[in-house]
XYZ file of C-alpha atoms in Angstrom:
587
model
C 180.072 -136.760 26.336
C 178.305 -138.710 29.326
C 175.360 -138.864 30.271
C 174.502 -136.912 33.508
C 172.040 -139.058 35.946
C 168.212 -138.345 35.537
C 168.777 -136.664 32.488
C 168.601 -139.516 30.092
C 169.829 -140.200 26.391
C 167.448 -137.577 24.870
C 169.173 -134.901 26.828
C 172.505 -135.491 24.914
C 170.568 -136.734 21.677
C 168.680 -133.917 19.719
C 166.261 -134.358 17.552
C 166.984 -132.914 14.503
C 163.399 -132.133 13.435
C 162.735 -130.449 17.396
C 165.408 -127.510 17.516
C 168.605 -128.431 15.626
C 169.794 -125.395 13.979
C 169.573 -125.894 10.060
C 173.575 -125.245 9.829
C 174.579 -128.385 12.243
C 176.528 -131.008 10.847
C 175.791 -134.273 10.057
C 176.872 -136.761 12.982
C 180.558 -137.451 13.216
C 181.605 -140.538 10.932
C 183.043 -142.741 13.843
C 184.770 -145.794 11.524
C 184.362 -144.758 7.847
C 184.822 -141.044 6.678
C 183.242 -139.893 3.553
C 185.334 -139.985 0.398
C 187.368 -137.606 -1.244
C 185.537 -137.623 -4.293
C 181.657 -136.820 -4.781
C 179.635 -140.087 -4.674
C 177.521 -141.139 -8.335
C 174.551 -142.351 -7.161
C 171.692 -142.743 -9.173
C 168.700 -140.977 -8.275
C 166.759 -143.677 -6.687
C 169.781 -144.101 -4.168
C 170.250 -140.560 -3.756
C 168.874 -140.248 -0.346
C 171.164 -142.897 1.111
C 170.844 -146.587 2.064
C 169.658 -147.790 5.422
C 170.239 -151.787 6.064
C 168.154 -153.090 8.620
C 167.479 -156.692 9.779
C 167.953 -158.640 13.142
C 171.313 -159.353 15.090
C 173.764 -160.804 13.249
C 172.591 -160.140 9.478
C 175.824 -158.420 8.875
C 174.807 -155.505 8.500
C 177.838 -153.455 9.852
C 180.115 -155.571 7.594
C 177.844 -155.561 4.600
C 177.588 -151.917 4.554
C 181.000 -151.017 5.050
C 182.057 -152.964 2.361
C 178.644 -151.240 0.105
C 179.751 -147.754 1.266
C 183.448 -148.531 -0.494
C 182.172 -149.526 -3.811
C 179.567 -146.385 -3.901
C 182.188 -143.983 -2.559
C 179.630 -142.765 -0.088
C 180.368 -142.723 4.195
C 179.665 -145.510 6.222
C 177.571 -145.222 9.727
C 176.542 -147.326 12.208
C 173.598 -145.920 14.254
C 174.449 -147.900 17.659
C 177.921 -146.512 17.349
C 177.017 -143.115 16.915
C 174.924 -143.282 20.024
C 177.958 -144.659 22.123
C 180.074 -141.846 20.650
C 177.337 -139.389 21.732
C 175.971 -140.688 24.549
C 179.249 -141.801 26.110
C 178.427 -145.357 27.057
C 177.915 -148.773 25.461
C 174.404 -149.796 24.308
C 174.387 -152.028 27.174
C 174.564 -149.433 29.727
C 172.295 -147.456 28.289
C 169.591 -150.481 27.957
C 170.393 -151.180 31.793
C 170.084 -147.347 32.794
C 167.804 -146.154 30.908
C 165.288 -149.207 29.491
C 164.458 -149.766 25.857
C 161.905 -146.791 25.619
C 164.264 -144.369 26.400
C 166.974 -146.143 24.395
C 164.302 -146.403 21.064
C 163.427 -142.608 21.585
C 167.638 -141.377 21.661
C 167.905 -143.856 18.225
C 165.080 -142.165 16.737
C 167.067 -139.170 17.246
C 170.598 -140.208 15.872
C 169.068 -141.515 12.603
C 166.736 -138.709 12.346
C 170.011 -136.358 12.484
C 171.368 -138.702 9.868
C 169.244 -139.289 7.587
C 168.912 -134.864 7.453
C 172.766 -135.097 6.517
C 174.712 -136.186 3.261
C 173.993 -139.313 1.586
C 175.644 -142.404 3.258
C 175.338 -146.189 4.199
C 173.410 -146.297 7.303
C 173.610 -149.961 9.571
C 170.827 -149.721 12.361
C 170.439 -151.339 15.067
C 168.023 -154.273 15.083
C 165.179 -152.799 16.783
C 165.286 -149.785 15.129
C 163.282 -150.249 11.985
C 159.863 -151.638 14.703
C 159.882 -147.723 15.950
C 157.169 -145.999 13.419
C 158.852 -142.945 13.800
C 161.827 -143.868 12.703
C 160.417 -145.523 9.645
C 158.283 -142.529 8.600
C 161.326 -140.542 9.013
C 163.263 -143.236 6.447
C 160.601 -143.082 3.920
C 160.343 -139.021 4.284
C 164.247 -138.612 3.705
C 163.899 -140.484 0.783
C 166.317 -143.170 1.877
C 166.130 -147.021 0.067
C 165.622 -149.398 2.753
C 167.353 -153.246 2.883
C 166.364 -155.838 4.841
C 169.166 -158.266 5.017
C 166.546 -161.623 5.504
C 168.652 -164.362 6.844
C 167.318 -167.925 8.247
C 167.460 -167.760 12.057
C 170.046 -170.959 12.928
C 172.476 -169.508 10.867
C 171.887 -166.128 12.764
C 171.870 -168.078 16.005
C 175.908 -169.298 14.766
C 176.445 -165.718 14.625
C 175.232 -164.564 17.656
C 175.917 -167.168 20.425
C 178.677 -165.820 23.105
C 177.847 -161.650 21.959
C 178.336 -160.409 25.653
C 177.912 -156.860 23.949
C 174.199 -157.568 23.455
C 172.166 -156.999 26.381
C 169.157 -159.302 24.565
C 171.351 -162.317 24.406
C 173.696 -162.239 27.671
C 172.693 -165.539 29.977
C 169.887 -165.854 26.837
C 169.459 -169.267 24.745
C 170.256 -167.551 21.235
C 168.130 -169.470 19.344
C 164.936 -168.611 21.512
C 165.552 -164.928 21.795
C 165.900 -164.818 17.610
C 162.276 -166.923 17.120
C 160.871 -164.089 19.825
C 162.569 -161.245 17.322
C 161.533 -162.336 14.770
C 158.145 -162.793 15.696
C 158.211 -159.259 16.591
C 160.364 -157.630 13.734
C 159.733 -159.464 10.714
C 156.224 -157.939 9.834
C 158.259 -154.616 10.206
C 161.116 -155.107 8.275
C 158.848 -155.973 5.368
C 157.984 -152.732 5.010
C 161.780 -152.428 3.615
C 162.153 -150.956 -0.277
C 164.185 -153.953 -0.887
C 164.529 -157.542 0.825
C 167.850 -159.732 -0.059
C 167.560 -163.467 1.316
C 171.311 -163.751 2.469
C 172.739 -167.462 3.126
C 176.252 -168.046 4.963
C 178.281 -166.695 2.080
C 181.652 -164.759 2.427
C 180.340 -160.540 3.408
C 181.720 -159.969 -0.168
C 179.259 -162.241 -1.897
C 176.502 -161.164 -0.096
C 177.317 -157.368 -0.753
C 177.385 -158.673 -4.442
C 173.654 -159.713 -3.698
C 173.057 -156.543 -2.200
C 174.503 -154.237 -5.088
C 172.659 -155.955 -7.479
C 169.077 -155.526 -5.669
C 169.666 -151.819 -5.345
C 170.954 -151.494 -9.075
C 168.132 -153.159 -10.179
C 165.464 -151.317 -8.031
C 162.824 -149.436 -9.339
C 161.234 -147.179 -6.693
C 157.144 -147.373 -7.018
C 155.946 -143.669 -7.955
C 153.656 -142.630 -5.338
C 151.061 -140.569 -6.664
C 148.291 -138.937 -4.022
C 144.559 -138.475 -4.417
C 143.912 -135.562 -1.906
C 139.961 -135.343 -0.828
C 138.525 -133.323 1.474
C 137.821 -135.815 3.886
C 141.203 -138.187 3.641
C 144.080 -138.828 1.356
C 145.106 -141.668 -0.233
C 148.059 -142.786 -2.678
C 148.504 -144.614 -5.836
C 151.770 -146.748 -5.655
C 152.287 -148.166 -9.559
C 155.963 -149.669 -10.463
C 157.077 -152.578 -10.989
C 157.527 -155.759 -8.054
C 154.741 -154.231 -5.727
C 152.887 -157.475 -5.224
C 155.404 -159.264 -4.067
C 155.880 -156.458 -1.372
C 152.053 -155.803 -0.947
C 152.043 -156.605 2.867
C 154.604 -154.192 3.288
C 153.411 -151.733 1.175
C 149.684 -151.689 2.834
C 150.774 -152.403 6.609
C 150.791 -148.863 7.425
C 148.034 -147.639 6.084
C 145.521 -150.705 7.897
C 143.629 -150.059 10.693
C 144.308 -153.968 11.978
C 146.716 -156.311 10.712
C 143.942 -158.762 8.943
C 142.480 -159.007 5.569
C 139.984 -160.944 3.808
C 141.043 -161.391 -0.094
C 138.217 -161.149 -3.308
C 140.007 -162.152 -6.035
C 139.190 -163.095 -9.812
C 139.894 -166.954 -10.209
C 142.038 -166.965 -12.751
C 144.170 -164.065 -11.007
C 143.921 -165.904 -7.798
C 146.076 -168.810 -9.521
C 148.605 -166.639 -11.077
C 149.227 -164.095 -8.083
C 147.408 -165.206 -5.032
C 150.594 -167.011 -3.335
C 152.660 -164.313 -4.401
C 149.947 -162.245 -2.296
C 149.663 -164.870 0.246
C 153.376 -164.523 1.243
C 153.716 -161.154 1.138
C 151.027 -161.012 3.519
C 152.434 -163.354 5.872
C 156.070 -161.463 5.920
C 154.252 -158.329 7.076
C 152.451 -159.873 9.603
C 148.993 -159.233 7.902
C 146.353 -162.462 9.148
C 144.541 -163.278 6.005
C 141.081 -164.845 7.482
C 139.477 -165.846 3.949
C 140.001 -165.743 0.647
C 136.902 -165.878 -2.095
C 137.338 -166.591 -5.896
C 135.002 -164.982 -8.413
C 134.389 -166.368 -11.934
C 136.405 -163.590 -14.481
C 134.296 -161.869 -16.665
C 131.776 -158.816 -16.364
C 128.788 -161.168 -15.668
C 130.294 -161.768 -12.049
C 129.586 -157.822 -11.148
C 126.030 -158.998 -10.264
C 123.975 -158.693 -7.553
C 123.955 -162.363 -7.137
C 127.559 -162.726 -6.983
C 127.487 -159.897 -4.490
C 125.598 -161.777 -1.931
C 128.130 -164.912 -2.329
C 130.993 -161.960 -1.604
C 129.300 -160.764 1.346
C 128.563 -164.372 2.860
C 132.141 -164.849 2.537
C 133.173 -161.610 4.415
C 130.951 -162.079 7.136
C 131.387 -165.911 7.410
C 134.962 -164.924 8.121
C 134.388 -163.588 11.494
C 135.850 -159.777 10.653
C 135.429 -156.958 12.398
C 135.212 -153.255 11.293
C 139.015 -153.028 11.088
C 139.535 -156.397 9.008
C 140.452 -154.813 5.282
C 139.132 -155.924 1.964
C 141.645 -156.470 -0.683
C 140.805 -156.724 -4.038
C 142.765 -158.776 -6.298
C 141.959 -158.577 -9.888
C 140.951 -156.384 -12.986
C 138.048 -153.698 -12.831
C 135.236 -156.216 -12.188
C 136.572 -158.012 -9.040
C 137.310 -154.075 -8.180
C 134.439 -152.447 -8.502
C 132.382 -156.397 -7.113
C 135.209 -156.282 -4.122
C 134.544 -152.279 -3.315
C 130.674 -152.359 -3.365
C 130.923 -155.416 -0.991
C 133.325 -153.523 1.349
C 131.148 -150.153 1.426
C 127.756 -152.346 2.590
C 129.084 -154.998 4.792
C 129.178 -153.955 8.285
C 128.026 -150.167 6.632
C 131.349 -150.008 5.681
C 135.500 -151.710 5.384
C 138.039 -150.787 4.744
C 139.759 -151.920 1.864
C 142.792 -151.506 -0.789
C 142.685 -152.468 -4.701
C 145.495 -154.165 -6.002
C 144.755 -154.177 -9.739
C 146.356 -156.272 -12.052
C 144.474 -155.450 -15.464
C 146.051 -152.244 -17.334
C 141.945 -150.951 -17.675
C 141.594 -151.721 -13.900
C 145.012 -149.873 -13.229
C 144.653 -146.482 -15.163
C 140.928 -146.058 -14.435
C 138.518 -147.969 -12.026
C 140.917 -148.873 -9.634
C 141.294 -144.866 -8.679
C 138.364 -142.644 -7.967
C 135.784 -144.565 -5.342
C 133.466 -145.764 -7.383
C 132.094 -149.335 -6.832
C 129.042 -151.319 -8.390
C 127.491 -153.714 -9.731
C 125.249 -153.944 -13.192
C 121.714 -154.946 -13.177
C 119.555 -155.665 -16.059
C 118.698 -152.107 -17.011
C 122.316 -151.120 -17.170
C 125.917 -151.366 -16.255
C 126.855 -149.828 -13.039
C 123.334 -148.879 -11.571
C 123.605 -150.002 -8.407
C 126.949 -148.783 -6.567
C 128.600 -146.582 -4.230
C 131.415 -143.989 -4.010
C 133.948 -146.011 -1.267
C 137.539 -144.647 -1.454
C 140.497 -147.235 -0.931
C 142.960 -147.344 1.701
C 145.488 -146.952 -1.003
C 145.585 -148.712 -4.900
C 149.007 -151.000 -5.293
C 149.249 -150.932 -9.661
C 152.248 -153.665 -9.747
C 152.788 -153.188 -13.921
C 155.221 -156.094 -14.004
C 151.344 -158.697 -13.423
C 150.162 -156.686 -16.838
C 153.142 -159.323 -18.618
C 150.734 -162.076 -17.566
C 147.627 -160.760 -19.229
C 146.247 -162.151 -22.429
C 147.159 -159.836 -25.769
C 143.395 -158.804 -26.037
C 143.006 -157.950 -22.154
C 145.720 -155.605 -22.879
C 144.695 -154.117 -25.675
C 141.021 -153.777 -24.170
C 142.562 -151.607 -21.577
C 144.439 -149.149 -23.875
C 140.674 -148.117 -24.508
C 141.064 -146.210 -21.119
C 144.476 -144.945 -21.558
C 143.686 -143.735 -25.147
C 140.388 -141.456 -23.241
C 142.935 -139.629 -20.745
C 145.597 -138.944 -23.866
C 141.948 -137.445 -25.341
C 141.249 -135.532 -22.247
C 145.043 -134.686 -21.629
C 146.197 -133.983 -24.769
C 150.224 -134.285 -24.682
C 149.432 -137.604 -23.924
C 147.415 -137.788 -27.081
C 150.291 -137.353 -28.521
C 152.451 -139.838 -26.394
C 149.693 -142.280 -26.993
C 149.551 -142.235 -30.837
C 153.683 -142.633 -30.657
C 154.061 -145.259 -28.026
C 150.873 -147.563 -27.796
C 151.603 -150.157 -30.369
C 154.675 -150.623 -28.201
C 153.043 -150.511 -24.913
C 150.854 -153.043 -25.724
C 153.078 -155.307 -27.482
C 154.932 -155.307 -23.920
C 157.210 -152.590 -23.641
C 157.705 -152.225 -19.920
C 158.787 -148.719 -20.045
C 155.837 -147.292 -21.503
C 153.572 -149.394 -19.558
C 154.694 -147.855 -16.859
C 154.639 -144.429 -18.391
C 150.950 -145.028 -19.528
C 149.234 -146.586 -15.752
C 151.102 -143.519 -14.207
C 149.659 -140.708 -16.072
C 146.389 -142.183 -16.387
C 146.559 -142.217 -13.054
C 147.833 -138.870 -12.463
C 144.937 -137.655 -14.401
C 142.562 -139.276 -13.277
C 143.723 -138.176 -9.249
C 143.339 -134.665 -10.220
C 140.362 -135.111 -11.527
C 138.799 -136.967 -8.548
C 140.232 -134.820 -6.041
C 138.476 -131.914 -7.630
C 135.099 -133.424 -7.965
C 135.096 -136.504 -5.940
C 131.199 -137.603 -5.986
C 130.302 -135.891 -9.764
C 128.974 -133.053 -8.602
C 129.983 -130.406 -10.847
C 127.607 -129.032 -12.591
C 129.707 -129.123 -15.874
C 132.454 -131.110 -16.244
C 134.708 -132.305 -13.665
C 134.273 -135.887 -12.927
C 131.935 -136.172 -15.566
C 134.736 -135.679 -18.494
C 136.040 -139.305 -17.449
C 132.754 -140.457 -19.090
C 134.458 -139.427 -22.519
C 133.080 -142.386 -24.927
C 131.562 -144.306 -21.882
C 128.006 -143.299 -23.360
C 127.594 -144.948 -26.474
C 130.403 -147.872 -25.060
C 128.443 -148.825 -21.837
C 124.597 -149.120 -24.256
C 126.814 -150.998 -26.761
C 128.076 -153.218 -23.440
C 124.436 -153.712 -22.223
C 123.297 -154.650 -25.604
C 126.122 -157.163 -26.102
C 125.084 -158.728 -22.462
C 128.321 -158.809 -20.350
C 129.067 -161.984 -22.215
C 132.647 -161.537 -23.185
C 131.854 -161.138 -26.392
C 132.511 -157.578 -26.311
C 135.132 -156.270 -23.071
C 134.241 -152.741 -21.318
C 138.159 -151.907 -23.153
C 136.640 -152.320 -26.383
C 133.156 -150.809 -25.907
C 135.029 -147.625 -24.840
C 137.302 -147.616 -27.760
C 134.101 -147.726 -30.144
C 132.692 -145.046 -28.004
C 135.562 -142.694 -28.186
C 135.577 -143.107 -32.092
C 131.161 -142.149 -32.012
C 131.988 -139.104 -30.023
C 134.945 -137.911 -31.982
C 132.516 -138.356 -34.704
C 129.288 -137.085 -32.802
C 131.450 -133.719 -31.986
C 132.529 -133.009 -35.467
C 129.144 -133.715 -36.784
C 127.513 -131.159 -34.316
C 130.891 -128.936 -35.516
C 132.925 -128.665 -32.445
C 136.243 -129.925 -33.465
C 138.216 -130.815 -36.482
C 136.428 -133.223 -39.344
C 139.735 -134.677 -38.803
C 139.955 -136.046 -35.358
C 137.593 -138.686 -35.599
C 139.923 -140.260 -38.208
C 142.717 -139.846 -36.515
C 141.337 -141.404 -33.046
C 139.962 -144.286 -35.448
C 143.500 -144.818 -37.093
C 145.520 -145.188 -33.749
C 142.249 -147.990 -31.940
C 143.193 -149.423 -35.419
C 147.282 -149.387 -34.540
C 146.368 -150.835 -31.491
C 144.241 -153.765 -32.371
C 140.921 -152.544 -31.206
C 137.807 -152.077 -32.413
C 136.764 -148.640 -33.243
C 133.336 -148.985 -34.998
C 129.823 -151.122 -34.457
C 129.875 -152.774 -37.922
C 133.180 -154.192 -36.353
C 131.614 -156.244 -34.051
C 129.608 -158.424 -36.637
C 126.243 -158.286 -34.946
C 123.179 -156.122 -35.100
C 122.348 -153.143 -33.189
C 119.199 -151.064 -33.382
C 119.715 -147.385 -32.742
C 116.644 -146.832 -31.227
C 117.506 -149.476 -28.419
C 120.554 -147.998 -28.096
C 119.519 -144.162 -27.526
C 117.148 -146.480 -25.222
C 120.147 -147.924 -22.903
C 121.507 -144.113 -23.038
C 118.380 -142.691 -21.791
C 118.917 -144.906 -18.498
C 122.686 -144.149 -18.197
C 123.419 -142.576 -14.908
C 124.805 -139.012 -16.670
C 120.852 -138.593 -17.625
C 119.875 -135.451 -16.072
C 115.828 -134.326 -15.968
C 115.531 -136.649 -19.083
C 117.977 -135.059 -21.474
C 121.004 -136.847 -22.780
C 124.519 -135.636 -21.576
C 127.556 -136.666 -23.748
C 130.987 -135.584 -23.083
C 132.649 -133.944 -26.368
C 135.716 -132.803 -27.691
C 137.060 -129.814 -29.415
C 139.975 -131.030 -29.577
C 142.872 -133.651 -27.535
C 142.634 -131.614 -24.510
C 139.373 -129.696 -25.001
C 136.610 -131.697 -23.911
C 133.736 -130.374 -22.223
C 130.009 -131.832 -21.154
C 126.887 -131.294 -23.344
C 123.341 -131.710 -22.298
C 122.050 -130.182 -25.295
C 123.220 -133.029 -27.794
C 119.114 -133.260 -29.697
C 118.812 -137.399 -30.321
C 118.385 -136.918 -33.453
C 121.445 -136.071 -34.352
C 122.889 -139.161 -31.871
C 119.893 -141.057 -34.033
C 121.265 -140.429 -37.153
C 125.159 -141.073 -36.523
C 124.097 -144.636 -35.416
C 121.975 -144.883 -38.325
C 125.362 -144.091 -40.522
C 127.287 -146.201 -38.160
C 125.247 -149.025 -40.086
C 122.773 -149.774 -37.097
C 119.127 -150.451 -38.141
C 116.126 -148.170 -36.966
C-alpha cells in the first residue's frame, strides 16, 4: 500500500485506540510468524516484550533470536511501517519529517501491542514519544533497554545508508546527540541489560535471564478527590528510581533529604539512577538517624538547604530514608515555597507499610510527637523491599509493630501475620513483600476514604490503633532511641487489646494472643519491659495532648475483634488509670 501525496503516514496507519474495529487483526508478521504451538509465558511476560535502545543495540537480532526460545512471534515496528506504508523509513523521514513519522509509529505499535503476545524491536526513537510509552505500560508489556557503550555502537553503525540520521553524518557525533536525548527515556524501561560486543546469542542469554528473573513492582493507587497517586513496592526499584518517578515530575530536578546512614548505603545507587533518567539533582542534605532529628530545629537546616539550592516550584523533594527523614522531608516540602512537590522513597519496613502513604508530615515538639505538621500528598511512594535486607534486626522488627496494627484492623491478615512474621522478619523476601503490600493496600483505602481525618467515627482515625498509649510512652522515653516508634506501637497495641477487653468489647483472649505473637517477633509488648519507670498520671497527661483529643475527652481506637475495630470517645480515665496502674506504672 503507498502512500498517496498530502495524505501522509497516518492516513494508511490507524490507530488502533481511534476507530479500529475490535475484530481487526494484529499487524501482519513480516519476518517471523507466530508458532505453531501456544507460547508459556509467565505472567509477568504475558503482555509481550518490547526491546528498545539506540541504533545498533541489536535489537532486531536479539529479539528474533528471544522470540525462538519463548515460542512467541517476532516484530519489528520500522518494518511493519514499510510493509504498511509502502516505502522505506527513509522516504518517509524525507517526505513526511519526523513528527509525522513519530505519530504513524505510535500507531503501528499501538495496533501491536492490542494484538497477541510477541517480541516487539522498535525503532530507536520510538520509546522518547510519551504516547507510545503510556501505551507500553497500559498493554502491560515488559520493556528492555538494550544499554550498550556508544563506540562500540558507533562500529555498528558507520556506513548504514538505510538510516536517514547517519547518511553523510560522523557516527560517533550523531550517537553522543542520541543519547543525550534518549537515554533519560529509555530509563523508564522495566528492565535495563548493559550489553558488551558479545556474539547476539550471548547477549540474548543476558537478556533471558533479566526477564526470568524480573519481578514486576505492584502498583497500588491512592485515589483522592483532588489527585491520584501510586504506591510502587517490589523488589530493585531504587536502582530504577529515576525511571520510575520521571513521569510523574513536573521538572526534571530534585533536591535529595536523606537519613545519613541511608545516604551511605543507597544514595549512589539513587544518584545514578537519577542521572540515567535525566533527573538534575541540585543538592543533597544528610540528617542525623533517629527520631530526635524530626525537630523543628532540624527543619530549618532542611529548609536552608532547599532554598540554598536555587529550586523553583517544580524542583521535587525526595525523601530518602525511614519514617523520620519522611515525615522531616514532607513537612519541609509542604512550607517551602508554600508548597513542592515531592516523592518518598522509604527504605525502613515501618516507613514502607505506614508513614510513607497517607500525607501526613511533621515534626515533634516538646509537648508531643507529631504536633506540628501538615497533610502533603507525594508525587508517588517507591517501597524498594530488597533495601529492608540492609536494615539492622531490631529496625525490622520495630516496624512489624505497624504491620501487626493493619493484620488487627484487617483481620485475614491477622491471621497471615501470626503465621508468617517470625519469617518475615528473619528475612524472608517473599513475605516481606507480601506484608509492605497489604499494609499498604490498607492503608490506601483507608486514606482515600478519609484523607484529612475527618470522619466523625472512624475512618482515618482507626490507623491510630495502639498509637495512643505508644506515642505518650514515646514522649516519655524522649525520642532518644531508647525506645523506637515500632516498639512503642507494639506496647500500645497489647494496652488496647487489653483496655477493650477490660471495658468488655472483645474476647479476654485477644490481648494474649496479640501479646504472644509481639513476643514471636522479638518485640516488646508491655511497659515493665522496658526497665524504666512510668507514672500513669503523666502518661494519661501526654494522652490528653494527643492530637485525637476532641473537646477534652480521650478517644482510643478499640477492638472487638481482628477486623472489628471502631473509635471510642467515651473510654472514662479511670479505667485507662487503672490498666496502667496494673501494667506496673506508679501513680
Amino acid at each position: 500500500m503507498s502512500l498517496p501525496d498530502g495524505k501522509g503516514l497516518a492516513a494508511a496507519l490507524p490507530d488502533a485506540a481511534e476507530g479500529a474495529v475490535a475484530d481487526e487483526p494484529a499487524p501482519s508478521v513480516t519476518a517471523d510468524h507466530a508458532p505453531s504451538v501456544p507460547p508459556r509465558l509467565p505472567p509477568a511476560l504475558r503482555g509481550g516484550i518490547v526491546l528498545v535502545g539506540l541504533p545498533g543495540a541489536g535489537k532486531s537480532s536479539i529479539g528474533r533470536r528471544l522470540a525462538a526460545r519463548l515460542a512467541l512471534p517476532f516484530l519489528d515496528s520500522d518494518h511493519e511501517i514499510e510493509a504498511a506504508a509502502g516505502l522505506p523509513v527513509t522516504e518517509i523521514f524525507a517526505r513526511y519529517g519526523e513528527a509525522h513519522f513519530r505519530d504513524g509509529e505510535h500507531r503501528v505499535i499501538a495496533r501491536i501491542l492490542n494484538g497477541p503476545p510477541a517480541v516487539l524491536a522498535t525503532g530507536g526513537g520510538a520509546f522518547t514519544d510519551a504516547r507510545t510509552r503510556a501505551a507500553i505500560r497500559a498493554s502491560g508489556a515488559t520493556a528492555v533497554w538494550l544499554r550498550c557503550e556508544l563506540p562500540m555502537l558507533a562500529r555498528r553503525v558507520s556506513g548504514r545508508e538505510h538510516r536517514p540520521m547517519f547518511v553523510g553524518q560522523d557516527a560517533a557525533e550523531v550517537l553522543n546527540r542520541l543519547a543525550r536525548a534518549r537515554h533519560p527515556f529509555y530509563a523508564e524501561a522495566d528492565i535495563v541489560v548493559n550489553c558488551t560486543d558479545e556474539t547476539p546469542e550471548i547477549t540474548t542469554d543476558h537478556v533471558q535471564a533479566a526477564l526470568e528473573r524480573h519481578v514486576p513492582p505492584a502498583r497500588l493507587a491512592v485515589q483522592l478527590a483532588e489527585r491520584s497517586y501510586e504506591v510502587v513496592t517490589g523488589p530493585g526499584l531504587l536502582a530504577r528510581a529515576g525511571g520510575l518517578m520521571a513521569p510523574v515530575l513536573p521538572a526534571p530536578r530534585v533536591v535529595v533529604v536523606a537519613d545519613a546512614t541511608v545516604a551511605a548505603l543507597h544514595g549512589a545507587t539513587l544518584r545514578t539512577a537519577l542521572a540515567d533518567a535525566g533527573i538534575e539533582l541540585r543538592a543533597e542534605h544528610a540528617v542525623r538517624p533517629g527520631e530526635a532529628s524530626k525537630s523543628m530545629a532540624v527543619l530549618e537546616e532542611v529548609l536552608d538547604a532547599i532554598l540554598g539550592a536555587g529550586i523553583d516550584r517544580k524542583t521535587a523533594v525526595v525523601a530518602l530514608g525511614g519514617g523520620v527523614v519522611g515525615d522531616l522531608a514532607g513537612f519541609a516540602a509542604a512550607v517551602a515555597m508554600r508548597g513542592l512537590p515531592f516523592v518518598q522513597v522509604p527504605t525502613t519496613l515501618l516507613a514502607q507499610v505506614d508513614s510513607s502513604v497517607g500525607g501526613k508530615t511533621g515534626v515533634n515538639l516538646r509537648a508531643g510527637k507529631n504536633l506540628a505538621g501538615a497533610f502533603h500528598q507525594p508525587l508517588m511512594v517507591l517501597a524498594d523491599t530488597e533495601v529492608l535486607g540492609t536494615l539492622p534486626p531490631r529496625e525490622l522488627r520495630a516496624g512489624w509493630g505497624e504491620v501487626a496494627k493493619h493484620g488487627l484492623l484487617q483481620g485475614p491478615l491477622w491471621d497471615w501475620c501470626e503465621s508468617n512474621g517470625p519469617a518475615a522478619v528473619a528475612g524472608d523476601q517473599a513475605a516481606l513483600r507480601h506484608a509492605v503490600l497489604e499494609s499498604c493496600r490498607l492503608k490506601a483505602a483507608v486514606v482515600a476514604a478519609d484523607e484529612r481525618e475527618e470522619a466523625p467515627e472512624g475512618g482515618r482515625a482507626l490507623l491510630n490503633l495502639g498509637h495512643t498509649f505508644g506515642h505518650a510512652i514515646e514522649a516519655e522515653c524522649g525520642y532518644d532511641g531508647s525506645l523506637l516508634h515500632g516498639e512503642g506501637v507494639a506496647i500500645g497495641l497489647v494496652l488496647a487489646a487489653k483496655l477493650s477487653a477490660a471495658l468488655g468489647y472483645c474476647d479476654p483472649a485477644l490481648p494474649g494472643r496479640v501479646e504472644r505473637h509481639l513476643h514471636a517477633i522479638g518485640l516488646p509488648a508491655s511497659v515493665a519491659e522496658l526497665n524504666r519507670r512510668f507514672s500513669a498520671a503523666t502518661l494519661l497527661n501526654r494522652m490528653r495532648k494527643d492530637k485525637k483529643v476532641r473537646d477534652g475527652a480521650l478517644r482510643f481506637v478499640l477492638l472487638r475483634a481482628p477486623g472489628e475495630v471502631f473509635t471510642a470517645g467515651d473510654v472514662p480515665a479511670a479505667a485507662v488509670e487503672q490498666l496502667l496502674r496494673e501494667e506496673g506504672c506508679t501513680a
